Structures are given as C-alpha cells and as structure tokens.
Amino acid sequence: MSKTPSTDTAKHLIMPGDVRAIQVVSLVEELGALGRGISFTTLAEKTGVEIDVLPPILKAAEMLGLVGNEGGDLSLTEEGLQFQGSPMDKVSILKDKLASIEPFHTAVDLASKGSTTAREVAETLGEQGIQWHFNPDRNELAVRNLLIHWVIRAGLLSYDGKDGKFQIASSEMSQSGEGNPG
C-alpha cells in the first residue's frame, strides 16, 4: 500500500504522489469558473471529482499557492487568478513554486551538477526519510512519475527516456511550449 508523504514537515514541502499537474490545472480552472467561497462538497459535486480523490489535488493546489481555504470556503489566490492566464503564465508560476517542493527541489539540485535519474533522486530523499512508497522500485517509479508530470511541464527539467536521465531544461525548450502545463 502506497503512502503519500506528509506536507506538514517544517523542513520540506512534499508533493502528494498521486497528483498530476493537469489535475491541479483543471481544479484551478473550475474554481475560477465557479467563483469565490465554494465549499469542498460543492466543488466535488460541480466538478464530478470523487470525494476521496479531491483532497490531495486540493492540497497540491494550496501548496502551490493557487487556492486558498478560509473556514472551508475555497477560492483562488492572486497567483491562482494569474494561473488562469496564458500557458506561459502557468509555466512561470509552476517553475517558481515547484523548485521549493520535493521531489522537484532535489531533482533540480542533482541535475544542476550534470544530470540525474529518478533512482538518484529517490535515494537522496530516502536518506532524508522522504519516500512515497516503502518498496524502493515502486518509490523510484513514483518519483519518476512526479518528475515527468510536473517539472517537464514547468520547464525546470528535460528528460531523456532512453537513458532515464533528467537535465536542467534549456530556456528555449520552456519558451517553445514544450513546458506547457495545460
């Protein structure tokens, strides 16, 4: 059984392992269309998202600073409103936020020294007690999936599927639309 790491450690913000960028993009767009002060239950009803699937997506959106929750009323933050703009606005906001969240922070740090693999990222984080699954192979897969679904879209890293390596993305790649999150 997979366990998503906690996000309330003082030292690290940790992305839930089962959330993809497109889910957060969709949530932000739905909240933008529904307006301010939507309850969690109303959001689930209006979007058709399963009630047990929504909490980690909402947690990720809050961690990224896109959604605020005041007394159970959900609304977009200023950044959430900006996030509804152009694809480049989305890339810029994601790029800034993801660099401080695990496993992305560690992946970028390791890749800045040349290149890195999901295994290296998973092992480095495991040494700090951060993991998404107790089985090393499944944990590596969870890290790889998170990296592929988030940092490539945000233009932080590129990925060579042949050798399984992540490198710092060139600025031309992120400007060409390859980093388009939605």
Short mmCIF file of C-alpha atoms in Angstrom, two decimals:
data_model
loop_
_atom_site.label_atom_id
_atom_site.label_comp_id
_atom_site.label_asym_id
_atom_site.label_seq_id
_atom_site.Cartn_x
_atom_site.Cartn_y
_atom_site.Cartn_z
CA MET A 1 0.00 0.00 0.00
CA SER A 2 1.38 3.37 -1.04
CA LYS A 3 1.57 6.16 1.46
CA THR A 4 1.69 9.77 0.35
CA PRO A 5 4.17 11.70 2.47
CA SER A 6 3.03 14.42 4.79
CA THR A 7 3.35 18.04 3.78
CA ASP A 8 3.49 19.45 7.29
CA THR A 9 7.16 18.96 8.00
CA ALA A 10 8.84 22.23 8.85
CA LYS A 11 11.78 21.43 6.59
CA HIS A 12 10.13 20.20 3.38
CA LEU A 13 7.04 20.69 1.30
CA ILE A 14 6.29 17.34 -0.31
CA MET A 15 4.08 16.87 -3.37
CA PRO A 16 1.42 14.17 -2.96
CA GLY A 17 2.48 11.25 -5.12
CA ASP A 18 -0.87 10.67 -6.76
CA VAL A 19 -1.49 14.20 -8.09
CA ARG A 20 -0.70 15.29 -11.63
CA ALA A 21 -0.27 18.83 -12.95
CA ILE A 22 -3.29 18.52 -15.22
CA GLN A 23 -5.49 17.77 -12.21
CA VAL A 24 -4.37 20.95 -10.47
CA VAL A 25 -4.78 22.97 -13.69
CA SER A 26 -8.33 21.62 -14.05
CA LEU A 27 -9.17 22.35 -10.41
CA VAL A 28 -7.94 25.94 -10.71
CA GLU A 29 -9.94 26.45 -13.90
CA GLU A 30 -13.09 25.00 -12.28
CA LEU A 31 -12.69 27.18 -9.19
CA GLY A 32 -12.20 30.20 -11.43
CA ALA A 33 -15.46 29.44 -13.22
CA LEU A 34 -17.40 28.73 -10.00
CA GLY A 35 -16.29 31.87 -8.15
CA ARG A 36 -15.26 32.59 -4.57
CA GLY A 37 -16.36 30.84 -1.42
CA ILE A 38 -17.11 27.37 -2.79
CA SER A 39 -17.28 24.60 -0.20
CA PHE A 40 -15.34 21.38 -0.65
CA THR A 41 -18.57 19.42 -1.06
CA THR A 42 -19.96 21.84 -3.65
CA LEU A 43 -16.67 21.72 -5.56
CA ALA A 44 -16.79 17.92 -5.62
CA GLU A 45 -20.42 17.97 -6.82
CA LYS A 46 -19.88 20.62 -9.50
CA THR A 47 -16.69 19.07 -10.89
CA GLY A 48 -17.78 15.45 -10.66
CA VAL A 49 -14.50 14.55 -8.96
CA GLU A 50 -14.72 11.66 -6.49
CA ILE A 51 -14.79 12.97 -2.93
CA ASP A 52 -11.79 10.82 -1.95
CA VAL A 53 -9.71 11.95 -4.97
CA LEU A 54 -10.16 15.68 -4.39
CA PRO A 55 -8.21 16.21 -1.10
CA PRO A 56 -4.70 15.53 -2.46
CA ILE A 57 -5.41 17.64 -5.56
CA LEU A 58 -6.63 20.47 -3.35
CA LYS A 59 -3.60 20.03 -1.06
CA ALA A 60 -1.26 20.33 -4.06
CA ALA A 61 -3.09 23.44 -5.31
CA GLU A 62 -2.83 25.02 -1.85
CA MET A 63 0.86 24.06 -1.58
CA LEU A 64 1.47 25.79 -4.91
CA GLY A 65 -0.29 28.89 -3.59
CA LEU A 66 -3.04 28.74 -6.21
CA VAL A 67 -6.01 28.01 -3.93
CA GLY A 68 -6.89 29.38 -0.52
CA ASN A 69 -9.12 27.79 2.08
CA GLU A 70 -10.70 30.15 4.59
CA GLY A 71 -13.00 28.42 7.03
CA GLY A 72 -13.91 25.76 4.48
CA ASP A 73 -14.55 28.25 1.69
CA LEU A 74 -12.28 27.64 -1.29
CA SER A 75 -11.19 30.37 -3.66
CA LEU A 76 -8.35 31.25 -5.97
CA THR A 77 -5.44 33.28 -4.65
CA GLU A 78 -3.90 36.10 -6.66
CA GLU A 79 -1.49 33.57 -8.16
CA GLY A 80 -4.41 31.26 -8.86
CA LEU A 81 -6.09 34.04 -10.81
CA GLN A 82 -2.87 34.70 -12.75
CA PHE A 83 -2.55 30.97 -13.36
CA GLN A 84 -5.69 31.09 -15.48
CA GLY A 85 -3.84 33.26 -17.98
CA SER A 86 -1.66 32.14 -20.85
CA PRO A 87 0.30 28.88 -20.93
CA MET A 88 3.44 30.91 -20.28
CA ASP A 89 1.85 32.35 -17.10
CA LYS A 90 1.21 28.79 -15.94
CA VAL A 91 4.75 27.70 -16.73
CA SER A 92 6.23 30.70 -14.92
CA ILE A 93 4.14 30.19 -11.78
CA LEU A 94 4.80 26.43 -11.69
CA LYS A 95 8.52 26.92 -12.27
CA ASP A 96 8.81 29.31 -9.34
CA LYS A 97 6.78 27.16 -6.95
CA LEU A 98 8.00 23.65 -7.81
CA ALA A 99 11.65 24.48 -7.20
CA SER A 100 10.94 24.53 -3.44
CA ILE A 101 8.83 21.33 -3.25
CA GLU A 102 10.14 17.76 -3.04
CA PRO A 103 10.99 15.72 -5.06
CA PHE A 104 11.45 18.60 -7.52
CA HIS A 105 13.86 20.60 -5.37
CA THR A 106 16.24 17.65 -5.01
CA ALA A 107 15.92 16.69 -8.69
CA VAL A 108 16.83 20.21 -9.83
CA ASP A 109 19.71 20.33 -7.36
CA LEU A 110 21.11 16.99 -8.57
CA ALA A 111 20.52 17.81 -12.25
CA SER A 112 22.35 21.11 -11.88
CA LYS A 113 25.53 19.05 -11.41
CA GLY A 114 25.06 17.43 -14.85
CA SER A 115 22.13 15.05 -14.91
CA THR A 116 20.27 12.76 -12.54
CA THR A 117 17.95 9.79 -12.53
CA ALA A 118 14.75 9.11 -10.64
CA ARG A 119 16.66 6.46 -8.68
CA GLU A 120 19.26 9.02 -7.54
CA VAL A 121 16.53 11.46 -6.51
CA ALA A 122 14.60 8.73 -4.66
CA GLU A 123 17.73 7.51 -2.86
CA THR A 124 18.78 11.03 -1.88
CA LEU A 125 15.32 11.78 -0.49
CA GLY A 126 15.14 8.36 1.18
CA GLU A 127 18.25 9.27 3.15
CA GLN A 128 16.24 12.22 4.49
CA GLY A 129 13.27 10.00 5.36
CA ILE A 130 11.16 11.16 2.40
CA GLN A 131 9.55 8.47 0.29
CA TRP A 132 6.30 7.80 -1.50
CA HIS A 133 6.39 4.02 -1.20
CA PHE A 134 8.23 1.60 1.08
CA ASN A 135 9.32 -0.60 -1.86
CA PRO A 136 12.42 1.01 -3.45
CA ASP A 137 11.42 0.15 -7.04
CA ARG A 138 7.88 1.48 -6.58
CA ASN A 139 9.24 4.55 -4.80
CA GLU A 140 11.58 5.22 -7.74
CA LEU A 141 8.62 4.85 -10.13
CA ALA A 142 6.58 7.31 -8.04
CA VAL A 143 9.44 9.83 -8.14
CA ARG A 144 9.89 9.36 -11.91
CA ASN A 145 6.15 9.89 -12.48
CA LEU A 146 6.10 13.02 -10.35
CA LEU A 147 9.08 14.45 -12.18
CA ILE A 148 7.69 13.65 -15.61
CA HIS A 149 4.23 15.03 -14.82
CA TRP A 150 5.45 18.23 -13.15
CA VAL A 151 8.97 19.52 -13.83
CA ILE A 152 9.00 18.84 -17.54
CA ARG A 153 5.70 20.72 -17.94
CA ALA A 154 7.05 23.56 -15.84
CA GLY A 155 10.22 23.80 -17.89
CA LEU A 156 12.56 23.04 -14.98
CA LEU A 157 14.00 19.79 -16.32
CA SER A 158 14.07 17.83 -19.55
CA TYR A 159 14.02 14.04 -19.72
CA ASP A 160 15.81 11.59 -21.95
CA GLY A 161 13.70 8.44 -21.85
CA LYS A 162 16.44 6.35 -23.50
CA ASP A 163 18.89 6.73 -20.65
CA GLY A 164 16.38 7.75 -17.96
CA LYS A 165 18.18 10.98 -17.16
CA PHE A 166 16.82 14.37 -16.20
CA GLN A 167 18.77 17.52 -17.10
CA ILE A 168 18.22 21.21 -16.49
CA ALA A 169 15.88 22.37 -19.26
CA SER A 170 17.21 24.90 -21.71
CA SER A 171 15.36 28.22 -21.76
CA GLU A 172 14.49 27.71 -25.43
CA MET A 173 12.64 24.49 -24.59
CA SER A 174 10.48 26.07 -21.91
CA GLN A 175 9.71 29.03 -24.18
CA SER A 176 8.84 26.86 -27.17
CA GLY A 177 5.78 25.46 -25.45
CA GLU A 178 7.27 22.06 -24.55
CA GLY A 179 6.88 23.07 -20.92
CA ASN A 180 3.17 23.85 -21.44
CA PRO A 181 1.29 22.60 -18.35
CA GLY A 182 -2.16 22.61 -19.80
#
